[in-house]
Each structure stands twice: as structure tokens, then as C-alpha cells.
């Protein structure tokens, strides 16, 4: 706390004294808001702990826990007003049970709001909850972004669903190689409901591309960690022809270029061959000595098991095909689609 107060004290003054005073109050209000938020969140956690301790005193009567919460709600509402319903107190109780280690709140998690924690509490896996907390704090996710990422199983797709067992062990040891890492970064499917594309697919690839550019920040978030946008319709020139790659990114974690080719139709062998050509050509022209090999992602409306098995996709270490969804599915629908896509590509990239 002393360091944060000192930060306000150390505000550099300019020639515009009015602006300086405004800055002082803006920083002070930000400081107060952060600490009020933390105090309230921690109070909710302590309340949840106290409820659990009271329940553990050993009364075996049926409904004993419900009676505790009901009586406490009545007394708190009488003393402090709204905000202490029975459901709210059950949320405080779950908050303590989900996050029983108080030291967590001395880290970056202390900047999260109660609204963040209410969303994260519904995640059953402890590792996933901690990941969502850390990412929300570090990347400054608002409530809407966090809700969407949980609903679309961002953690499961990024960390678990496409990682083989040996890779999981390596992940725990934090010694993953580039080949292992890239499997995590290529999702399947991608959920692009924020683009506003019609479900009947009555749009052309230029519309698809423009929608991504218009919602670039959200698209980068859906892509995963470490992606930076480089260029749209990247011109790649040979001795005799000009070629245009839809979207080019660089991933600073994988240290490689990522080419994305957009397809509004079903995946074809020609699409795969074209991407293979782009990846080889891009590596030859643009990859630097300290870059890893370029990755190509074919983003299409529908994948195909036969194409995956009998095209260059089956043995290429650099090309991936992923389906995109234009509407936000339910958690069950998304889980089913992930399993379906895994089945389609189960023989693909097995030896990476």
C-alpha cells in the first residue's frame, strides 16, 4: 500500500497545473476504487469462511446449514440493508471453498472484482479457476470477455483438449518444445460469434476477412496467447506470379509466423496444397535464422476426415485445419464439437 501511495506522490508535474491536479485526483480515485474493491472481496471470503466454520461445529440436524445461512441473511439485512440474501451468502460460502488459500489474494488476483470471482467460481477444475484468475488480472479482461472465455472453454481448448499425454507431463515440468507448444495454440474449433457472420453463410471471403479486421482484438483473443497482427492480404512474389495470403500473424511465444487462410466453404485438398505452398514460400522468403518454422492454419466452415487423412495434412508438421463456428454454442455443443474435430484429426500430426 505504501508503494502505491508513493506512486501518487511521485506524479510528475507539468506546466499545465490544472491538468496536474486532475491527474492527482484521477490517480487517487483509481487507488481508492481498487482498495475498496479488494476490501469487499476479502470480506466476502472471510464471511464464507466463517459460515463454513460454523457449519463444521457438528450439529447433525437436517437443514442445519440452511438454517445458519437463513438466520445470518436476516440479521445482516436488518443491519446493513440489501446485498445479503440467502443466495448471496451461499455464494460467499462457495467463494471460500473454491479459493481456500488466502495468500492468493496478495497477488495479482486482488485486482479482480466480485463479478469476476462469481463467474470463475462456476468452473469446477481448480487449475482452470486459477488460470482464469491469473489471465483475467494480467490481461485486464472485463466481465464480458471472461464470461465468453469460460463459456467457450478457453482453458480446456488452449491447455487440455489438444495436448497428448506426453505433452501434459512436459507441460507440468515446464520444458515444452516448439513442436509441443504449437499444438496448444491451434484451436479446433474457433468460436467467432463476435464477427456477426450470418449462419447461412451468405457472405464472401472478403466479408469474412473484413469482419476479422473490424474485430481484430477479439479475434486475437480467440486465437490464443502471444499473437500479433502483421498484415492483411500479404503479397508474396515469385519470379512469375504474385500470391496474397489472407492474414499474417507473428507469435512471440512460439517465435514463428502464423499464416491464416480463410475459407467460407468445406476444406478441400486444393486448399491444403495451397497452404503447404504458402508455408514453404514464406519460410524461404521471410523466416529469420532465430525464427521457428512458419505455421499455416486453414480456417474453414467444415473439416473433412478424408482430406485430413489423405492430403499433406496427414504428415505435415506445419499445417493445421480448424473449423470455425459463427454462433456461440452451449458448453455441451462445444464439447461435442471438440470431440468430433479430435476424431477427424486423430491420425493427423500424431508424430509431432
Tab-separated table of C-alpha atoms in Angstrom:
chain	number	residue	atom	x	y	z
A	1	UNK	CA	0.000	0.000	0.000
A	2	UNK	CA	2.861	2.362	0.817
A	3	UNK	CA	4.345	1.918	-2.664
A	4	UNK	CA	1.015	2.736	-4.334
A	5	UNK	CA	0.607	5.888	-2.228
A	6	UNK	CA	4.174	6.830	-3.115
A	7	UNK	CA	3.298	6.376	-6.797
A	8	UNK	CA	0.607	9.035	-6.441
A	9	UNK	CA	3.038	11.285	-4.570
A	10	UNK	CA	5.612	10.899	-7.334
A	11	UNK	CA	3.346	12.169	-10.128
A	12	UNK	CA	5.460	14.405	-12.378
A	13	UNK	CA	4.220	17.960	-12.661
A	14	UNK	CA	3.940	19.770	-15.983
A	15	UNK	CA	3.442	23.394	-16.938
A	16	UNK	CA	-0.316	22.832	-17.013
A	17	UNK	CA	-1.199	22.929	-13.314
A	18	UNK	CA	-4.914	22.276	-13.946
A	19	UNK	CA	-4.100	19.039	-15.772
A	20	UNK	CA	-1.696	18.114	-12.968
A	21	UNK	CA	-4.432	18.476	-10.353
A	22	UNK	CA	-6.830	16.439	-12.491
A	23	UNK	CA	-4.194	13.697	-12.733
A	24	UNK	CA	-3.749	13.692	-8.945
A	25	UNK	CA	-7.460	13.113	-8.369
A	26	UNK	CA	-7.763	10.539	-11.148
A	27	UNK	CA	-4.896	8.509	-9.679
A	28	UNK	CA	-6.285	8.858	-6.161
A	29	UNK	CA	-9.747	7.717	-7.178
A	30	UNK	CA	-8.260	4.756	-9.004
A	31	UNK	CA	-6.311	3.873	-5.863
A	32	UNK	CA	-9.400	4.172	-3.639
A	33	UNK	CA	-11.545	2.130	-6.044
A	34	UNK	CA	-9.002	-0.681	-6.167
A	35	UNK	CA	-8.708	-0.902	-2.399
A	36	UNK	CA	-12.434	-0.679	-1.714
A	37	UNK	CA	-12.953	-3.493	-4.222
A	38	UNK	CA	-10.273	-5.615	-2.562
A	39	UNK	CA	-11.669	-4.945	0.920
A	40	UNK	CA	-15.165	-6.031	-0.127
A	41	UNK	CA	-13.974	-9.153	-1.933
A	42	UNK	CA	-11.872	-10.167	1.058
A	43	UNK	CA	-14.832	-9.518	3.382
A	44	UNK	CA	-16.944	-11.881	1.281
A	45	UNK	CA	-14.207	-14.520	1.505
A	46	UNK	CA	-13.953	-14.165	5.296
A	47	UNK	CA	-17.759	-14.384	5.602
A	48	UNK	CA	-17.726	-17.598	3.587
A	49	UNK	CA	-15.029	-18.987	5.831
A	50	UNK	CA	-16.986	-18.109	8.966
A	51	UNK	CA	-20.100	-19.844	7.622
A	52	UNK	CA	-18.107	-22.995	6.878
A	53	UNK	CA	-16.524	-22.946	10.354
A	54	UNK	CA	-19.959	-22.577	11.931
A	55	UNK	CA	-21.317	-25.489	9.891
A	56	UNK	CA	-18.407	-27.668	10.988
A	57	UNK	CA	-19.265	-27.336	14.670
A	58	UNK	CA	-21.026	-30.656	14.472
A	59	UNK	CA	-24.783	-30.263	14.528
A	60	UNK	CA	-26.240	-33.252	12.675
A	61	UNK	CA	-29.760	-31.920	12.355
A	62	UNK	CA	-31.173	-31.944	8.838
A	63	UNK	CA	-31.145	-28.469	7.387
A	64	UNK	CA	-28.695	-27.121	9.975
A	65	UNK	CA	-26.573	-25.414	7.319
A	66	UNK	CA	-29.609	-23.869	5.644
A	67	UNK	CA	-30.802	-22.565	8.996
A	68	UNK	CA	-27.430	-20.894	9.640
A	69	UNK	CA	-27.452	-19.125	6.296
A	70	UNK	CA	-31.113	-18.118	6.585
A	71	UNK	CA	-30.700	-16.591	10.061
A	72	UNK	CA	-27.471	-14.833	9.090
A	73	UNK	CA	-29.133	-13.357	5.990
A	74	UNK	CA	-31.972	-11.989	8.105
A	75	UNK	CA	-29.616	-10.365	10.638
A	76	UNK	CA	-27.247	-8.871	8.066
A	77	UNK	CA	-30.097	-7.446	6.001
A	78	UNK	CA	-31.566	-5.874	9.139
A	79	UNK	CA	-28.182	-4.305	9.999
A	80	UNK	CA	-26.727	-3.403	6.588
A	81	UNK	CA	-29.589	-3.479	4.080
A	82	UNK	CA	-29.626	-5.205	0.695
A	83	UNK	CA	-26.876	-7.470	-0.641
A	84	UNK	CA	-27.080	-10.267	1.932
A	85	UNK	CA	-29.728	-12.578	0.526
A	86	UNK	CA	-29.560	-16.295	1.214
A	87	UNK	CA	-28.199	-16.851	-2.296
A	88	UNK	CA	-25.503	-14.194	-1.771
A	89	UNK	CA	-24.359	-15.913	1.410
A	90	UNK	CA	-24.216	-19.266	-0.377
A	91	UNK	CA	-22.024	-17.527	-2.972
A	92	UNK	CA	-19.704	-16.288	-0.189
A	93	UNK	CA	-19.537	-19.813	1.160
A	94	UNK	CA	-18.663	-21.238	-2.259
A	95	UNK	CA	-16.129	-18.432	-2.740
A	96	UNK	CA	-14.225	-19.599	0.330
A	97	UNK	CA	-14.486	-23.258	-0.680
A	98	UNK	CA	-13.260	-22.570	-4.216
A	99	UNK	CA	-10.427	-20.307	-3.079
A	100	UNK	CA	-9.405	-21.573	0.327
A	101	UNK	CA	-5.819	-20.260	0.162
A	102	UNK	CA	-5.781	-16.641	1.468
A	103	UNK	CA	-2.280	-15.953	0.132
A	104	UNK	CA	-3.716	-15.878	-3.389
A	105	UNK	CA	-5.325	-12.531	-2.633
A	106	UNK	CA	-1.963	-10.861	-2.006
A	107	UNK	CA	-1.048	-11.448	-5.658
A	108	UNK	CA	-2.446	-10.025	-8.882
A	109	UNK	CA	-5.793	-11.618	-8.023
A	110	UNK	CA	-6.561	-8.765	-5.647
A	111	UNK	CA	-7.435	-6.512	-8.589
A	112	UNK	CA	-10.291	-8.788	-9.693
A	113	UNK	CA	-13.836	-7.754	-8.844
A	114	UNK	CA	-16.536	-9.781	-7.154
A	115	UNK	CA	-18.204	-10.118	-10.567
A	116	UNK	CA	-15.045	-11.804	-11.883
A	117	UNK	CA	-14.982	-14.250	-8.992
A	118	UNK	CA	-18.683	-15.118	-9.316
A	119	UNK	CA	-18.042	-16.219	-12.904
A	120	UNK	CA	-14.848	-18.114	-12.113
A	121	UNK	CA	-16.459	-19.946	-9.176
A	122	UNK	CA	-18.644	-21.937	-11.561
A	123	UNK	CA	-15.530	-23.562	-13.081
A	124	UNK	CA	-15.117	-26.969	-11.445
A	125	UNK	CA	-11.429	-27.624	-12.133
A	126	UNK	CA	-9.060	-25.925	-9.679
A	127	UNK	CA	-6.252	-25.437	-12.209
A	128	UNK	CA	-8.695	-23.831	-14.639
A	129	UNK	CA	-10.024	-21.462	-11.939
A	130	UNK	CA	-6.524	-20.327	-11.059
A	131	UNK	CA	-5.677	-19.884	-14.744
A	132	UNK	CA	-8.769	-17.733	-15.358
A	133	UNK	CA	-7.940	-15.605	-12.315
A	134	UNK	CA	-4.355	-15.014	-13.407
A	135	UNK	CA	-5.218	-14.359	-17.050
A	136	UNK	CA	-8.085	-12.014	-16.125
A	137	UNK	CA	-5.767	-9.996	-13.920
A	138	UNK	CA	-2.762	-9.954	-16.244
A	139	UNK	CA	-4.718	-9.269	-19.449
A	140	UNK	CA	-7.307	-6.958	-17.863
A	141	UNK	CA	-10.293	-9.000	-19.040
A	142	UNK	CA	-13.627	-7.313	-18.482
A	143	UNK	CA	-16.639	-9.340	-17.301
A	144	UNK	CA	-17.983	-9.891	-20.792
A	145	UNK	CA	-14.648	-11.225	-22.076
A	146	UNK	CA	-14.215	-13.508	-19.069
A	147	UNK	CA	-17.764	-14.860	-19.391
A	148	UNK	CA	-17.241	-15.619	-23.068
A	149	UNK	CA	-13.896	-17.333	-22.472
A	150	UNK	CA	-15.350	-19.560	-19.765
A	151	UNK	CA	-18.441	-20.347	-21.869
A	152	UNK	CA	-16.295	-21.375	-24.836
A	153	UNK	CA	-13.958	-23.451	-22.643
A	154	UNK	CA	-10.940	-21.317	-23.464
A	155	UNK	CA	-8.730	-23.027	-20.880
A	156	UNK	CA	-9.726	-26.537	-21.927
A	157	UNK	CA	-9.072	-25.832	-25.599
A	158	UNK	CA	-5.842	-23.945	-25.011
A	159	UNK	CA	-4.269	-26.270	-22.491
A	160	UNK	CA	-6.002	-29.626	-22.364
A	161	UNK	CA	-8.112	-30.707	-25.294
A	162	UNK	CA	-5.433	-30.910	-27.978
A	163	UNK	CA	-2.433	-31.919	-25.916
A	164	UNK	CA	-1.269	-35.526	-25.882
A	165	UNK	CA	-0.342	-37.264	-22.611
A	166	UNK	CA	3.447	-36.916	-23.043
A	167	UNK	CA	2.989	-33.208	-23.668
A	168	UNK	CA	0.953	-32.818	-20.472
A	169	UNK	CA	3.827	-34.291	-18.487
A	170	UNK	CA	6.263	-31.958	-20.194
A	171	UNK	CA	3.926	-29.054	-19.510
A	172	UNK	CA	3.991	-29.848	-15.800
A	173	UNK	CA	7.776	-29.786	-15.975
A	174	UNK	CA	7.606	-26.514	-17.929
A	175	UNK	CA	10.046	-27.743	-20.533
A	176	UNK	CA	7.864	-27.873	-23.603
A	177	UNK	CA	9.471	-27.618	-27.031
A	178	UNK	CA	8.192	-25.666	-30.002
A	179	UNK	CA	6.627	-28.774	-31.532
A	180	UNK	CA	4.643	-29.497	-28.352
A	181	UNK	CA	3.686	-25.882	-27.772
A	182	UNK	CA	2.154	-25.246	-31.154
A	183	UNK	CA	-0.493	-27.943	-30.648
A	184	UNK	CA	-1.875	-25.841	-27.795
A	185	UNK	CA	-2.007	-22.703	-29.881
A	186	UNK	CA	-4.034	-24.117	-32.751
A	187	UNK	CA	-7.607	-24.461	-31.530
A	188	UNK	CA	-10.305	-26.544	-33.124
A	189	UNK	CA	-12.925	-25.231	-33.383
A	190	UNK	CA	-12.584	-21.448	-33.228
A	191	UNK	CA	-15.678	-19.636	-31.928
A	192	UNK	CA	-16.150	-16.407	-33.905
A	193	UNK	CA	-19.665	-15.338	-32.955
A	194	UNK	CA	-18.433	-11.774	-32.326
A	195	UNK	CA	-17.845	-11.316	-36.071
A	196	UNK	CA	-21.591	-11.219	-36.702
A	197	UNK	CA	-21.368	-13.530	-39.728
A	198	UNK	CA	-24.709	-14.986	-40.882
A	199	UNK	CA	-25.222	-18.654	-40.103
A	200	UNK	CA	-26.486	-19.324	-43.637
A	201	UNK	CA	-23.018	-18.360	-44.934
A	202	UNK	CA	-24.407	-15.821	-47.410
A	203	UNK	CA	-21.165	-13.877	-47.440
A	204	UNK	CA	-17.922	-13.978	-49.383
A	205	UNK	CA	-14.379	-14.440	-48.091
A	206	UNK	CA	-13.718	-10.689	-48.306
A	207	UNK	CA	-16.614	-10.146	-45.866
A	208	UNK	CA	-15.143	-12.758	-43.564
A	209	UNK	CA	-11.734	-11.101	-43.704
A	210	UNK	CA	-13.136	-7.598	-43.157
A	211	UNK	CA	-15.160	-8.787	-40.161
A	212	UNK	CA	-11.980	-10.135	-38.577
A	213	UNK	CA	-10.125	-6.868	-39.175
A	214	UNK	CA	-13.045	-4.920	-37.676
A	215	UNK	CA	-12.939	-7.138	-34.568
A	216	UNK	CA	-9.199	-7.765	-34.544
A	217	UNK	CA	-8.725	-7.520	-30.784
A	218	UNK	CA	-11.388	-10.162	-30.112
A	219	UNK	CA	-10.043	-12.361	-32.902
A	220	UNK	CA	-6.541	-12.225	-31.394
A	221	UNK	CA	-8.014	-13.193	-28.041
A	222	UNK	CA	-9.729	-16.202	-29.621
A	223	UNK	CA	-6.502	-17.159	-31.399
A	224	UNK	CA	-4.756	-17.558	-28.047
A	225	UNK	CA	-1.646	-16.223	-26.350
A	226	UNK	CA	1.151	-14.270	-27.952
A	227	UNK	CA	-0.370	-13.371	-31.327
A	228	UNK	CA	0.467	-10.065	-33.017
A	229	UNK	CA	-1.168	-8.969	-36.267
A	230	UNK	CA	1.296	-8.355	-39.113
A	231	UNK	CA	-0.572	-7.839	-42.380
A	232	UNK	CA	-3.762	-8.438	-44.344
A	233	UNK	CA	-3.539	-9.735	-47.928
A	234	UNK	CA	0.223	-10.137	-47.635
A	235	UNK	CA	1.827	-10.047	-51.089
A	236	UNK	CA	4.285	-12.876	-51.682
A	237	UNK	CA	6.007	-12.542	-55.013
A	238	UNK	CA	7.839	-15.190	-57.045
A	239	UNK	CA	9.670	-14.835	-60.337
A	240	UNK	CA	6.495	-15.296	-62.340
A	241	UNK	CA	3.479	-14.820	-60.039
A	242	UNK	CA	2.041	-12.792	-57.187
A	243	UNK	CA	0.238	-14.515	-54.301
A	244	UNK	CA	-1.821	-12.987	-51.498
A	245	UNK	CA	-2.061	-14.557	-48.035
A	246	UNK	CA	-5.270	-13.593	-46.225
A	247	UNK	CA	-3.840	-12.872	-42.767
A	248	UNK	CA	-0.323	-12.992	-41.348
A	249	UNK	CA	0.453	-13.030	-37.613
A	250	UNK	CA	3.577	-13.484	-35.525
A	251	UNK	CA	3.501	-15.430	-32.278
A	252	UNK	CA	6.159	-14.089	-29.945
A	253	UNK	CA	5.872	-17.101	-27.606
A	254	UNK	CA	6.327	-19.701	-30.337
A	255	UNK	CA	8.687	-17.333	-32.181
A	256	UNK	CA	7.207	-18.049	-35.590
A	257	UNK	CA	4.988	-16.560	-38.289
A	258	UNK	CA	1.400	-17.841	-38.484
A	259	UNK	CA	-0.418	-17.699	-41.812
A	260	UNK	CA	-4.229	-17.873	-41.811
A	261	UNK	CA	-6.172	-18.701	-44.962
A	262	UNK	CA	-9.931	-18.087	-44.731
A	263	UNK	CA	-12.378	-20.439	-46.430
A	264	UNK	CA	-16.147	-19.999	-46.318
A	265	UNK	CA	-16.645	-23.494	-47.712
A	266	UNK	CA	-15.667	-27.033	-46.787
A	267	UNK	CA	-11.974	-27.948	-46.646
A	268	UNK	CA	-10.562	-29.279	-49.949
A	269	UNK	CA	-7.265	-30.906	-50.911
A	270	UNK	CA	-6.520	-27.849	-53.076
A	271	UNK	CA	-6.779	-25.628	-50.001
A	272	UNK	CA	-4.303	-27.839	-48.158
A	273	UNK	CA	-1.864	-27.859	-51.087
A	274	UNK	CA	-2.076	-24.099	-51.427
A	275	UNK	CA	-1.319	-23.574	-47.718
A	276	UNK	CA	1.597	-26.001	-47.920
A	277	UNK	CA	2.969	-23.882	-50.765
A	278	UNK	CA	2.467	-20.642	-48.802
A	279	UNK	CA	4.249	-22.007	-45.712
A	280	UNK	CA	7.258	-23.238	-47.696
A	281	UNK	CA	7.487	-19.999	-49.668
A	282	UNK	CA	7.085	-17.797	-46.593
A	283	UNK	CA	9.789	-19.721	-44.746
A	284	UNK	CA	12.131	-19.246	-47.669
A	285	UNK	CA	11.467	-15.515	-48.047
A	286	UNK	CA	10.776	-14.196	-44.539
A	287	UNK	CA	11.812	-16.608	-41.783
A	288	UNK	CA	14.886	-15.389	-39.929
A	289	UNK	CA	17.590	-17.595	-38.522
A	290	UNK	CA	16.229	-17.444	-34.963
A	291	UNK	CA	12.573	-17.969	-36.010
A	292	UNK	CA	10.854	-21.323	-35.730
A	293	UNK	CA	9.193	-22.783	-38.863
A	294	UNK	CA	6.091	-20.993	-40.093
A	295	UNK	CA	2.666	-22.409	-39.148
A	296	UNK	CA	-0.278	-22.391	-41.571
A	297	UNK	CA	-3.885	-22.508	-40.356
A	298	UNK	CA	-6.767	-23.201	-42.735
A	299	UNK	CA	-9.871	-21.690	-41.155
A	300	UNK	CA	-12.868	-23.284	-42.854
A	301	UNK	CA	-16.600	-23.756	-42.342
A	302	UNK	CA	-16.285	-27.554	-42.251
A	303	UNK	CA	-13.402	-30.014	-41.916
A	304	UNK	CA	-13.177	-33.390	-43.598
A	305	UNK	CA	-11.831	-36.699	-42.303
A	306	UNK	CA	-10.775	-37.959	-45.742
A	307	UNK	CA	-8.897	-34.762	-46.569
A	308	UNK	CA	-7.196	-34.889	-43.170
A	309	UNK	CA	-6.080	-38.470	-43.719
A	310	UNK	CA	-5.037	-38.487	-47.369
A	311	UNK	CA	-3.723	-34.971	-48.003
A	312	UNK	CA	-0.437	-33.388	-46.956
A	313	UNK	CA	-2.206	-32.526	-43.676
A	314	UNK	CA	-1.558	-36.081	-42.543
A	315	UNK	CA	2.209	-35.750	-42.463
A	316	UNK	CA	2.872	-32.013	-42.399
A	317	UNK	CA	4.217	-30.663	-39.127
A	318	UNK	CA	3.357	-27.082	-40.011
A	319	UNK	CA	-0.185	-27.080	-41.427
A	320	UNK	CA	-3.400	-27.277	-39.441
A	321	UNK	CA	-7.061	-27.149	-40.410
A	322	UNK	CA	-9.615	-25.754	-37.975
A	323	UNK	CA	-13.351	-25.297	-38.140
A	324	UNK	CA	-14.933	-22.003	-37.151
A	325	UNK	CA	-18.347	-21.532	-35.545
A	326	UNK	CA	-20.316	-18.364	-36.297
A	327	UNK	CA	-22.722	-18.745	-33.370
A	328	UNK	CA	-21.865	-19.158	-29.704
A	329	UNK	CA	-22.703	-22.785	-28.835
A	330	UNK	CA	-23.723	-24.169	-25.474
A	331	UNK	CA	-20.971	-25.754	-23.376
A	332	UNK	CA	-22.237	-29.241	-24.301
A	333	UNK	CA	-22.422	-28.414	-28.007
A	334	UNK	CA	-18.884	-27.069	-27.923
A	335	UNK	CA	-17.607	-30.094	-26.007
A	336	UNK	CA	-19.245	-32.400	-28.580
A	337	UNK	CA	-17.755	-30.405	-31.465
A	338	UNK	CA	-14.274	-30.521	-29.918
A	339	UNK	CA	-14.511	-34.291	-29.634
A	340	UNK	CA	-15.754	-34.552	-33.221
A	341	UNK	CA	-12.865	-32.481	-34.522
A	342	UNK	CA	-10.395	-34.511	-32.492
A	343	UNK	CA	-11.820	-37.663	-34.051
A	344	UNK	CA	-11.421	-36.232	-37.548
A	345	UNK	CA	-7.773	-35.391	-36.960
A	346	UNK	CA	-6.797	-38.190	-34.588
A	347	UNK	CA	-4.408	-39.676	-37.175
A	348	UNK	CA	-3.066	-36.277	-38.121
A	349	UNK	CA	0.095	-34.858	-36.503
A	350	UNK	CA	0.369	-37.959	-34.320
A	351	UNK	CA	4.135	-37.987	-34.625
A	352	UNK	CA	4.783	-34.308	-33.961
